[in-house]
Tab-separated table of C-alpha atoms and ligand atoms in Angstrom:
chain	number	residue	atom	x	y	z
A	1	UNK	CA	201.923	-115.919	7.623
A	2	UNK	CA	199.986	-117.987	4.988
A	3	UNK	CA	196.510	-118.415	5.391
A	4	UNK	CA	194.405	-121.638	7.147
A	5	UNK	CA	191.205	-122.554	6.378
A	6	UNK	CA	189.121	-119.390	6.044
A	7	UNK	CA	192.061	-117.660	4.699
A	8	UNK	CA	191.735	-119.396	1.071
A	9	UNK	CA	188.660	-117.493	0.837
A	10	UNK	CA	186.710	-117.268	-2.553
A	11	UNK	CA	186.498	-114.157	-4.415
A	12	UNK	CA	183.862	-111.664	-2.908
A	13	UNK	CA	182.160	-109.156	-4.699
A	14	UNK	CA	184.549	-106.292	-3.772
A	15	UNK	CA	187.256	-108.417	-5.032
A	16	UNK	CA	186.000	-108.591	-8.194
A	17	UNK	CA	185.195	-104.413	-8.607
A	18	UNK	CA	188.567	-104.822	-7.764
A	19	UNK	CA	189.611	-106.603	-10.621
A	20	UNK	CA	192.333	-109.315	-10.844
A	21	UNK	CA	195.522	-106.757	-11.238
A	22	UNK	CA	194.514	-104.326	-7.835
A	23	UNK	CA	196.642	-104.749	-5.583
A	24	UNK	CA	196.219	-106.677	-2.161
A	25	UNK	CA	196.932	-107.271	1.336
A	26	UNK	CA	196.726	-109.694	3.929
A	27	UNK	CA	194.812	-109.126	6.769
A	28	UNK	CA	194.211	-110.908	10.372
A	29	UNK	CA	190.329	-112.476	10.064
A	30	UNK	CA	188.862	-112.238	14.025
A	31	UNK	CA	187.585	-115.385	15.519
A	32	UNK	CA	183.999	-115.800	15.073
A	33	UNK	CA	181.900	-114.117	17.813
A	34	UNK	CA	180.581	-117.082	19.493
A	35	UNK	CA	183.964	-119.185	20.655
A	36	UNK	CA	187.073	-117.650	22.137
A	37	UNK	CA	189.495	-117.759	19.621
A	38	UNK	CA	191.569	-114.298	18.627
A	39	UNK	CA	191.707	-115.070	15.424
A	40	UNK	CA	190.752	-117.402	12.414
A	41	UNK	CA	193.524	-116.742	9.613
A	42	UNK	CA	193.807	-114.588	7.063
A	43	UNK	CA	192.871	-113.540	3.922
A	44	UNK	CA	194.209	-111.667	1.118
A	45	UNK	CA	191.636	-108.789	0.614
A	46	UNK	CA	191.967	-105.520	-1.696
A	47	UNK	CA	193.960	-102.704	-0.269
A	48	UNK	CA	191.667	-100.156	-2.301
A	49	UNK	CA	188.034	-100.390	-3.084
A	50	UNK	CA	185.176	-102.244	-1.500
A	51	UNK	CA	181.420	-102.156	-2.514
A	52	UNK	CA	181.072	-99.754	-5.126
A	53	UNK	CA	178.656	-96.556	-4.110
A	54	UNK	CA	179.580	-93.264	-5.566
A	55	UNK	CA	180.906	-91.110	-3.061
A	56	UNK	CA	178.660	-87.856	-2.761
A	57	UNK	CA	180.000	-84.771	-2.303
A	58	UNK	CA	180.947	-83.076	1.261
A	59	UNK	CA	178.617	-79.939	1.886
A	60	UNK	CA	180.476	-76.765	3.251
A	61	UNK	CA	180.100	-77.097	6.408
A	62	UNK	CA	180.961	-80.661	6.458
A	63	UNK	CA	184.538	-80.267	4.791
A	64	UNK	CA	185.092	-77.734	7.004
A	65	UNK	CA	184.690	-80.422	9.919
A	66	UNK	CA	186.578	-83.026	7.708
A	67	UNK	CA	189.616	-83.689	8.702
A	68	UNK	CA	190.387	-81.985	11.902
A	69	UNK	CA	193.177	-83.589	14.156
A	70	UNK	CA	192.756	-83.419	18.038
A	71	UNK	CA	195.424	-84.991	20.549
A	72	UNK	CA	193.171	-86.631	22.730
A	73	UNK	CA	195.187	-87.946	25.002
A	74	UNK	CA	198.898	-85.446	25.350
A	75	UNK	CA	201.580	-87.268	26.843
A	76	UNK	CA	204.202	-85.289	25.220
A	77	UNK	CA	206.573	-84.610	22.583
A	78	UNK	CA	205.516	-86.668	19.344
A	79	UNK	CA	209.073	-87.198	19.194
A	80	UNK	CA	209.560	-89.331	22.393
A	81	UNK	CA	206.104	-91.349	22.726
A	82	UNK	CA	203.861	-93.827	20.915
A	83	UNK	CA	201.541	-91.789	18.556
A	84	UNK	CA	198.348	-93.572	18.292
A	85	UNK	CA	195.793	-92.446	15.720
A	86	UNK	CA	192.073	-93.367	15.460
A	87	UNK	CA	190.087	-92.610	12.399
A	88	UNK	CA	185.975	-92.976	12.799
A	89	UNK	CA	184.070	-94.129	9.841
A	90	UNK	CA	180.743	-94.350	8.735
A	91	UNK	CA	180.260	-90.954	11.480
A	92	UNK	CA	177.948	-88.021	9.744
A	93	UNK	CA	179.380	-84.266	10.605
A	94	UNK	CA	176.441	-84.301	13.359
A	95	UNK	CA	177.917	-87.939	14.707
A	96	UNK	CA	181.305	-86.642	15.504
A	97	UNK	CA	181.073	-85.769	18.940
A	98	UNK	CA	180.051	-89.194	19.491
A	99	UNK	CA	183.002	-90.743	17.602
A	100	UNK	CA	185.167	-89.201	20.072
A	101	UNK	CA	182.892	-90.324	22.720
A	102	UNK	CA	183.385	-94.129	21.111
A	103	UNK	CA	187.398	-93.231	20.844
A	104	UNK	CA	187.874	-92.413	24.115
A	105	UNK	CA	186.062	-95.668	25.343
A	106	UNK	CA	187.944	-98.130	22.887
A	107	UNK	CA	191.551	-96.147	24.445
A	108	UNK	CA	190.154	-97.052	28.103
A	109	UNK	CA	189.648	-100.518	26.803
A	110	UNK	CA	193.281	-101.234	25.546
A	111	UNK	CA	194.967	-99.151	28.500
A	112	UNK	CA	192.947	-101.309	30.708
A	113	UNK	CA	194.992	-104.538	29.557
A	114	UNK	CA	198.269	-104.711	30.969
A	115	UNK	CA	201.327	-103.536	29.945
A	116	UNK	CA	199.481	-100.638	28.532
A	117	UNK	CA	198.488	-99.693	32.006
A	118	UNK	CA	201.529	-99.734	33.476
A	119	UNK	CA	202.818	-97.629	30.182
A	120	UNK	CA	199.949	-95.552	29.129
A	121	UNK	CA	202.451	-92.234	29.853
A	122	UNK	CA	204.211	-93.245	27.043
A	123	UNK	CA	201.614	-93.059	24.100
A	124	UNK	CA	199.975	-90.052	22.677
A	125	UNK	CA	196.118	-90.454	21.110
A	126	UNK	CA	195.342	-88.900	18.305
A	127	UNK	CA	191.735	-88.683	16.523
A	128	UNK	CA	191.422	-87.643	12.956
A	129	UNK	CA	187.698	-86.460	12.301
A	130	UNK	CA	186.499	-87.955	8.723
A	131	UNK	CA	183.231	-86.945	7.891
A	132	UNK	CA	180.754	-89.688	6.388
A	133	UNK	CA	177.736	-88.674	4.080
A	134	UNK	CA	175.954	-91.422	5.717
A	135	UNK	CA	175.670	-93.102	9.228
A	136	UNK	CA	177.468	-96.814	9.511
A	137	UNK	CA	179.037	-98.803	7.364
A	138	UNK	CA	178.354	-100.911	4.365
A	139	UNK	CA	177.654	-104.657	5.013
A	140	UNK	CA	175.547	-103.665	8.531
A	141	UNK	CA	173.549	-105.992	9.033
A	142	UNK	CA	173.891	-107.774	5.734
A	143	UNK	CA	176.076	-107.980	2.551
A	144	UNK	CA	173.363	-106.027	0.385
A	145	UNK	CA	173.623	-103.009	2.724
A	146	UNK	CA	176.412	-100.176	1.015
A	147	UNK	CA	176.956	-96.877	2.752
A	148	UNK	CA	179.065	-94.038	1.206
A	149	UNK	CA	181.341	-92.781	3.766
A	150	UNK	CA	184.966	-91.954	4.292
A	151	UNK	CA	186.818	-94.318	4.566
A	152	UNK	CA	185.119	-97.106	2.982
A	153	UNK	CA	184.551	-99.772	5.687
A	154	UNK	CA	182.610	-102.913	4.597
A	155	UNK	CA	181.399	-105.940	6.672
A	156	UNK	CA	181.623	-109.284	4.783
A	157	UNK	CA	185.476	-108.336	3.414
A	158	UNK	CA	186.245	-111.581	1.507
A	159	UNK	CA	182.283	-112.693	2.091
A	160	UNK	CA	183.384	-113.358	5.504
A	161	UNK	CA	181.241	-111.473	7.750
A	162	UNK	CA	183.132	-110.345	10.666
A	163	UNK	CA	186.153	-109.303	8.545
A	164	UNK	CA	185.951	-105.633	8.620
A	165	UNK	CA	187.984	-103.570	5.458
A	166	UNK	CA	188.531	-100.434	4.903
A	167	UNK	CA	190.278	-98.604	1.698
A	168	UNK	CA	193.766	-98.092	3.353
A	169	UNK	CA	194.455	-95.166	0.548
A	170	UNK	CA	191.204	-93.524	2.051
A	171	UNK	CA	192.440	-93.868	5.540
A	172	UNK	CA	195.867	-93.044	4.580
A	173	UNK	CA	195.220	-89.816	3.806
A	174	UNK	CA	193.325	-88.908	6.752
A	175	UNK	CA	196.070	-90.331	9.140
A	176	UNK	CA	198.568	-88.374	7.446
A	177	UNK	CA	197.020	-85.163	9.456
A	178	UNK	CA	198.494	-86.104	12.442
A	179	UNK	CA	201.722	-85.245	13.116
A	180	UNK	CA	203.002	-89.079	13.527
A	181	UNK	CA	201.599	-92.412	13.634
A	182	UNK	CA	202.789	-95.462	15.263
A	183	UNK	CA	199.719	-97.505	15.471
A	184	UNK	CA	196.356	-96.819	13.382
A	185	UNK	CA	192.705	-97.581	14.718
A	186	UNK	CA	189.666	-97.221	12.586
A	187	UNK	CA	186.778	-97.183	14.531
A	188	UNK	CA	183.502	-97.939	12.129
A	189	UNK	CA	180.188	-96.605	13.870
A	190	UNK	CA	178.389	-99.776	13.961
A	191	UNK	CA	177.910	-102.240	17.024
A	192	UNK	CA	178.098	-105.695	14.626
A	193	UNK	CA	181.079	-107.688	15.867
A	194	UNK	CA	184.253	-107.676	13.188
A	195	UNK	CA	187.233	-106.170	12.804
A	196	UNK	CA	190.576	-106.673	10.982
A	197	UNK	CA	194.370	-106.391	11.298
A	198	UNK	CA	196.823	-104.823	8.395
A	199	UNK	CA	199.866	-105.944	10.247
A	200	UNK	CA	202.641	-104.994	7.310
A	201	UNK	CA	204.347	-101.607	8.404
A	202	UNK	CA	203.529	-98.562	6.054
A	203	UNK	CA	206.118	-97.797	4.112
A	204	UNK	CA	204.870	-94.004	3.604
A	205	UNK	CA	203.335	-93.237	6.764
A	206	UNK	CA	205.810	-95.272	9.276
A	207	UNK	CA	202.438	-96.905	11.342
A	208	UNK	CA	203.504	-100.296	12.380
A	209	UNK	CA	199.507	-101.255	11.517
A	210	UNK	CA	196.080	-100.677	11.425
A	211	UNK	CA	193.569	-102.438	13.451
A	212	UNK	CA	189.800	-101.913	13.019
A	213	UNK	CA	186.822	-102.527	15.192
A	214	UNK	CA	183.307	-101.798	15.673
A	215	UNK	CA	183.003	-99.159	17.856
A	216	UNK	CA	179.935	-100.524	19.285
A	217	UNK	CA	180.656	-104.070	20.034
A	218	UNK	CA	182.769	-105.170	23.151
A	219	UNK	CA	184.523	-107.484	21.481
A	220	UNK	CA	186.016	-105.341	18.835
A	221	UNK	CA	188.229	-103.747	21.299
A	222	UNK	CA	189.955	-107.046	22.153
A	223	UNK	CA	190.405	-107.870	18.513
A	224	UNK	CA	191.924	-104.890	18.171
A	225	UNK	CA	194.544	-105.008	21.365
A	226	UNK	CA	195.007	-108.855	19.749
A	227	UNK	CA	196.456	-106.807	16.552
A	228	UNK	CA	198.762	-105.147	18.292
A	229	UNK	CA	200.480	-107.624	19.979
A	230	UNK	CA	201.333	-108.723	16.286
A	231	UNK	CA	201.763	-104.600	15.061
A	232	UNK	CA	203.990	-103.830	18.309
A	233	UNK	CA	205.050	-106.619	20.031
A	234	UNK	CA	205.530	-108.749	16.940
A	235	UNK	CA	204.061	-111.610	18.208
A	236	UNK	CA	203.178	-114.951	16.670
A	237	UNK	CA	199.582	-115.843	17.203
A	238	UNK	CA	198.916	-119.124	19.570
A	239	UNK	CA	196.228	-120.661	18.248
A	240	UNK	CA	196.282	-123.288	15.523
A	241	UNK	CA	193.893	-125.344	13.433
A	242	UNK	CA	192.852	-128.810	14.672
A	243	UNK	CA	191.651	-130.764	11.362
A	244	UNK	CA	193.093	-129.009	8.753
A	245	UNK	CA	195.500	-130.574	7.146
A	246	UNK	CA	198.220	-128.715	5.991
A	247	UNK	CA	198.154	-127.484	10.110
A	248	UNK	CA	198.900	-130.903	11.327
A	249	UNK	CA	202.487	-130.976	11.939
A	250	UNK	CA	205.143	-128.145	11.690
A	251	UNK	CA	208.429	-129.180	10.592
A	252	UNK	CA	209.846	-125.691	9.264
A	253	UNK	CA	212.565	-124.317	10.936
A	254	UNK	CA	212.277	-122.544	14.140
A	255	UNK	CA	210.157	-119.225	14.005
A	256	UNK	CA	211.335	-116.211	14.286
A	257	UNK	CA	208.780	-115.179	16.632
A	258	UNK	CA	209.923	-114.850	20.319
A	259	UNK	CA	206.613	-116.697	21.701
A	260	UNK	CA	206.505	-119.323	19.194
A	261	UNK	CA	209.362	-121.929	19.096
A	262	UNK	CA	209.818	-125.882	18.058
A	263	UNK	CA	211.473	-126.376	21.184
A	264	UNK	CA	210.100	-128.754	24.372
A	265	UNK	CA	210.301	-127.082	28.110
A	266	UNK	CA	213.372	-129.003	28.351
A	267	UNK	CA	215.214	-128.454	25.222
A	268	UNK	CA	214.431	-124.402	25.587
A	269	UNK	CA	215.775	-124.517	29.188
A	270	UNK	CA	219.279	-126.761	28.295
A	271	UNK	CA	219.692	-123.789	24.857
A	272	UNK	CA	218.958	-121.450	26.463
A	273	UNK	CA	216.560	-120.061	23.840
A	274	UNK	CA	213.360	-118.252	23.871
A	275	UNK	CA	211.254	-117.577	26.513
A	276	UNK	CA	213.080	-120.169	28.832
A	277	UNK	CA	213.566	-117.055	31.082
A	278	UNK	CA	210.103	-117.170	32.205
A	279	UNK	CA	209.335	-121.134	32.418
A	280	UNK	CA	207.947	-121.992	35.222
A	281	UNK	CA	206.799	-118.731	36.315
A	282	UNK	CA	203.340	-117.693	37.243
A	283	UNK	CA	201.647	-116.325	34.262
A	284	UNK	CA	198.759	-113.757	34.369
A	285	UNK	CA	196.847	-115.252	31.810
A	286	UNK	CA	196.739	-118.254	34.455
A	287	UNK	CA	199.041	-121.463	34.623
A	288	UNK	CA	202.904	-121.306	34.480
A	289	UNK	CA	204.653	-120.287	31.812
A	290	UNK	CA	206.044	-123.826	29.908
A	291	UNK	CA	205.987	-124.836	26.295
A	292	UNK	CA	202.454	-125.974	25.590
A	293	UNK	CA	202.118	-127.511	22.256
A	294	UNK	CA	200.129	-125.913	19.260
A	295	UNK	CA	200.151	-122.423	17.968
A	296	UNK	CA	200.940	-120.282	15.282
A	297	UNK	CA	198.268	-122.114	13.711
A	298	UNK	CA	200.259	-125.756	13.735
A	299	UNK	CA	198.140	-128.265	16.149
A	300	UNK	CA	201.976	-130.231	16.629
A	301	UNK	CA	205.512	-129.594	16.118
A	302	UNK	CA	205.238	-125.759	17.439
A	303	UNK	CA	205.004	-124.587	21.259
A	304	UNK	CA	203.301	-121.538	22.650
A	305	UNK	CA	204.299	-120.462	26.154
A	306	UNK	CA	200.848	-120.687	27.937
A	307	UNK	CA	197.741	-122.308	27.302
A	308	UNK	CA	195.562	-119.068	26.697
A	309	UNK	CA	197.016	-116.101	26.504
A	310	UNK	CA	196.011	-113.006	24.505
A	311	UNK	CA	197.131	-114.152	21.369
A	312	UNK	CA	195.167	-117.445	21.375
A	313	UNK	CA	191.911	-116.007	23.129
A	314	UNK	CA	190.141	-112.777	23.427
A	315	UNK	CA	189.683	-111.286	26.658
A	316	UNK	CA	192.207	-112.805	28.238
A	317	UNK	CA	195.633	-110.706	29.456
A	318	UNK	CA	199.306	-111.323	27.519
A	319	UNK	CA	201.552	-114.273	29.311
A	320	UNK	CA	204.786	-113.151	30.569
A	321	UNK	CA	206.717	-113.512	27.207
A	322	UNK	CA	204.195	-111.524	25.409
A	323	UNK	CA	203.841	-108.645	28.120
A	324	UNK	CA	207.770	-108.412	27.743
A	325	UNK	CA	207.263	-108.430	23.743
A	326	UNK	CA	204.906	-105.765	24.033
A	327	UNK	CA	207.492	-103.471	27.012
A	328	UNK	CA	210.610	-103.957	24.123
A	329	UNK	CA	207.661	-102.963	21.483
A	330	UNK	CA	206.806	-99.759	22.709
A	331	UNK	CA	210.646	-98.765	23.476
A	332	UNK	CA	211.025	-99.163	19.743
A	333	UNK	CA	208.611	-95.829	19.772
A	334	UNK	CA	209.626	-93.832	22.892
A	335	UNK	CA	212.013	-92.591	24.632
A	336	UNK	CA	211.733	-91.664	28.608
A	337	UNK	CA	214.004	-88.764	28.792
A	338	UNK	CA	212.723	-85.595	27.054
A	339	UNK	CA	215.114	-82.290	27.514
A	340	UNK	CA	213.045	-79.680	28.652
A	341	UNK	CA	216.228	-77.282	28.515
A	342	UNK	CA	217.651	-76.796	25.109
A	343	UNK	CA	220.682	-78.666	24.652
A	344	UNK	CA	222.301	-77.387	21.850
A	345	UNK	CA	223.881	-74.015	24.202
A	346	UNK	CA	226.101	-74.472	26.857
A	347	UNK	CA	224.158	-73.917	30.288
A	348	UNK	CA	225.852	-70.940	32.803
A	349	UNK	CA	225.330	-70.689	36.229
A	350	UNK	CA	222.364	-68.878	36.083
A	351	UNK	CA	220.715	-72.055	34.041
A	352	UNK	CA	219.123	-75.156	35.317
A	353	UNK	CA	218.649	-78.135	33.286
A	354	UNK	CA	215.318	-79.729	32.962
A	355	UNK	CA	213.988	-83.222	31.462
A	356	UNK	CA	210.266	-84.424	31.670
A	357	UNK	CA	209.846	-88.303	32.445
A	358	UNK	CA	206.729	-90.001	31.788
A	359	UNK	CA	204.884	-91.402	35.258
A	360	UNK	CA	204.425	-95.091	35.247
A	361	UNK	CA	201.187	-96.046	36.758
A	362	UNK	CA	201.403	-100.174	37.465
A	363	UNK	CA	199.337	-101.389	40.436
A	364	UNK	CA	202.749	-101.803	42.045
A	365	UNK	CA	203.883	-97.796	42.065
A	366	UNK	CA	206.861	-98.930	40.380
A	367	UNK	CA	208.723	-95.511	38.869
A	368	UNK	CA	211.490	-94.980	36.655
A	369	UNK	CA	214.467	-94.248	37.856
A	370	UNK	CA	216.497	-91.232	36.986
A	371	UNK	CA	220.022	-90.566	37.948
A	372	UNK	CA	222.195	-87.712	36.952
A	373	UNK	CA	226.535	-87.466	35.732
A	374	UNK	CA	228.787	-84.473	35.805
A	375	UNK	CA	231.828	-86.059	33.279
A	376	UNK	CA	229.984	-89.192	33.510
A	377	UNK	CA	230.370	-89.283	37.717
A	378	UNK	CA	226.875	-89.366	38.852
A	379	UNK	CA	225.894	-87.268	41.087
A	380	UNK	CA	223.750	-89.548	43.775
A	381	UNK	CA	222.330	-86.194	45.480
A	382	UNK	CA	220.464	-85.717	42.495
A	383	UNK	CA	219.058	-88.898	42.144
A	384	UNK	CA	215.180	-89.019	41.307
A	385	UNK	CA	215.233	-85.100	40.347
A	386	UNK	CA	213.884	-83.734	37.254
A	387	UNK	CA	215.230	-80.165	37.477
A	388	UNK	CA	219.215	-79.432	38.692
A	389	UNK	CA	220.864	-76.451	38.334
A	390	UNK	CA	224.666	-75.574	36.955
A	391	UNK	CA	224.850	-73.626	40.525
A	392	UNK	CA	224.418	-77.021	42.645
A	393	UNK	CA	227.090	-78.283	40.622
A	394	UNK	CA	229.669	-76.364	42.438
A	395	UNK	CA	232.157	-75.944	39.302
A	396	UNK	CA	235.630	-75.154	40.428
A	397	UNK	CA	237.289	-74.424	37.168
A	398	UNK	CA	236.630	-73.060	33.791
A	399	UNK	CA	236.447	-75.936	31.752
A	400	UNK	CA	233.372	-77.172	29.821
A	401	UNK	CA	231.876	-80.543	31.708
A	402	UNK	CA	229.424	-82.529	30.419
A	403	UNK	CA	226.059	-83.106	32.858
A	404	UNK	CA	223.670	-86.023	31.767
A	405	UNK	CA	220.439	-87.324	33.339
A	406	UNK	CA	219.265	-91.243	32.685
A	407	UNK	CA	216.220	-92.094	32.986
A	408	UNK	CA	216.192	-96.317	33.598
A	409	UNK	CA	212.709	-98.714	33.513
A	410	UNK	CA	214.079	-101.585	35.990
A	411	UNK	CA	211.073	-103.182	34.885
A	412	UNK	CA	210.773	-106.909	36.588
A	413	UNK	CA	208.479	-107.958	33.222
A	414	UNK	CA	211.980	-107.674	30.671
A	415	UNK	CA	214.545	-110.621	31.039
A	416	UNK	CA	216.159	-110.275	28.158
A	417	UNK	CA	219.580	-108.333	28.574
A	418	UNK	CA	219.246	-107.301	25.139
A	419	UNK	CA	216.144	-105.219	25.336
A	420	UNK	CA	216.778	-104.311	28.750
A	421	UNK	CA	219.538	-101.702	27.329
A	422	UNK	CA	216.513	-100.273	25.091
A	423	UNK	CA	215.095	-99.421	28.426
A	424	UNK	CA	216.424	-95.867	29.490
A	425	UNK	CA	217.415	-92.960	27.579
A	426	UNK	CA	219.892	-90.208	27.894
A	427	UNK	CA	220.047	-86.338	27.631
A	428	UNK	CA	222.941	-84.720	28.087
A	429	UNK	CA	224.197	-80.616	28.164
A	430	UNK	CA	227.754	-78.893	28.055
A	431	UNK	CA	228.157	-76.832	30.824
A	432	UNK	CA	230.355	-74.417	32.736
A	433	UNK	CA	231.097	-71.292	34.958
B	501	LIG	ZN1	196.523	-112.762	15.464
């Protein structure tokens, strides 16, 4: 998305210790701290650099504490769930305990916003300790201000000042520690509001994006659940720019996005084309889901489906549309059927066959639903079991059969047939007499 306003930003002083050639990304900016909005635009900022300090050297003991990976939050196989990895900055060797205090709290804050609650089973935490020669971050409380730590955070990215950077080389290499990362969060030990999003994939690590935030401003963490509804759920934002001109009228063609479209209530409901599965539904971000016009940053010519969800204001939940975004989002990551038993031997009778199956925990109790096959017959005895054995099969010849287990999220929030086949997962073992 090309830049509004404050995203043709004039060169700041890191850009220029960049120099002209260094390559550069574009990142969200957050709204400004007084006012609602999620986001003001973006701006092309270095990927590397930021205000130059020498970096000091680590003393022993603090490389020995650099670096170390802890799964804070173990959900299971890194195979099958969302890997989320948070990276403190600006935390000395003696801060780190409280970094993990701050990561913990910024988790609670994103699992608190729904559909994370409902799916919090599904995603793994990781933190990554980096160890910081000083306390904070440069640009905290004012542009002048330049720490030396890890990862290179700055205030005043772009002389904006609630644009938060960070040297994505620098945090690169600490994410790479963990064993996988689907979603990066830098945490910078400082309680001035900013943050950031780097929404382009990594093409080395495989994160879908990085997100930072203050750890110490209550804000941040709704920036940073804002970013991932871009990251994950790829999202179009829904706010737009009254009085700038080239944000007047849209007349591109329609977006790409699944909660952003050119289309009025009534010309989505007769084609049958974006979110008309949800119009005139009750939306938890208040109102009814319609086409309400403005968004992805156009004041005319573009619809959102609700007046203020997430992606328009902070604080304020996903609509339908983007809570079903965010469901097909994390299926991209994980898979709900993990075989416990080895499947690459053929079970006996002495042999049970095991899968694990992430609770759901929704204010509604609503479970997934697992039901197993013998030759693709399922066995409706079995249904809601995680463990069955070859013996309660009752084979009656020699052959080799084929037992499977589903495990199915019937999942009211996903309409759309095609993602709701994304939406269970399948083990299956040989087995015989
Ligand atoms: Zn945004």
């Amino acid at each position: 998305m090309v830049c509004a306003s404050a995203a043709l930003v004039a060169a700041g002083p890191a850009d220029a210790a960049a120099g002209p050639a260094a390559p550069r990304v574009e990142v969200e900016i957050p709204g400004p701290e007084q006012g609602g909005d999620a986001g003001s635009g973006h701006a092309l900022v270095p990927a590397a650099g930021g205000p130059a300090k020498s970096a000091g050297r680590l003393t022993e003991a603090e490389r020995s504490a650099d670096g170390e990976v802890t799964k804070m939050i173990d959900n299971g196989s890194t195979a099958d769930r969302l890997d989320v990895v948070i990276v403190g900055d600006g935390y000395t060797a003696a801060e780190l305990p409280r970094f993990h205090a701050d990561a913990e709290q910024k988790w609670a804050e994103v699992a608190a916003v729904e559909p994370y609650t409902t799916y919090r089973g599904l995603f793994n935490v990781w933190t990554v300790d980096a160890v910081s020669r000083e306390s904070g971050v440069s640009g905290d409380p004012d542009p002048a201000t330049v720490r030396d730590t890890a990862l290179g955070s700055y205030f005043w990215c772009g002389d904006i000042e609630r644009l938060l950077c960070i040297d994505q080389p620098k945090v690169d290499a600490y994410v790479a520690k963990a064993p996988e990362a689907d979603l990066v969060i830098v945490l910078a030990n400082s309680a001035k509001y900013g943050g950031a999003g780097y929404n382009e994939p990594s093409a080395t690590l495989g994160y879908e994006g990085i997100s930072t935030a203050s750890a110490g401003h209550p804000k941040s963490g709704q920036v940073a659940i804002h970013e991932t509804g871009h990251s994950l759920g790829k999202l179009a934002d829904e706010y737009f720019y009254p009085g700038v001109p080239d944000y007047e009228k849209y007349t591109g063609p329609e977006p790409g996005e699944s909660n952003s479209s050119g289309l009025t209530a009534d010309r989505m409901a007769a084609q049958r084309a974006k979110w008309y599965r949800w119009l005139g539904e009750e939306s938890p971000d208040g109102g009814t889901v319609g086409a309400y016009e403005g968004g992805n940053y156009y004041v005319t010519g573009l619809y959102r489906p609700t007046d203020n969800s997430l992606m328009r204001v902070l604080g304020k939940p996903f609509n339908l549309p983007g809570v079903e975004a965010m469901i097909a989002g994390f299926y991209q990551h994980a898979r709900i059927a993990t075989a416990l038993t080895p499947t690459d031997r053929t079970l006996r009778l002495r042999n049970t066959a095991k899968v694990a199956v992430p609770k759901l925990s929704g204010a509604d109790g609503r479970q997934l639903v697992v039901r197993w096959y013998l030759d693709g017959r399922e066995l409706k005895r079995f249904e809601g079991r995680t463990e069955v054995s070859v013996a309660e099969l009752w084979l009656f010849d020699l052959r080799t059969h084929r037992l499977s287990v589903t495990a199915e999220d019937r999942t009211p929030a996903v309409r759309d047939p095609k993602t709701i086949r994304t939406l269970r997962s399948t083990v299956e073992w040989k087995v015989r007499l």
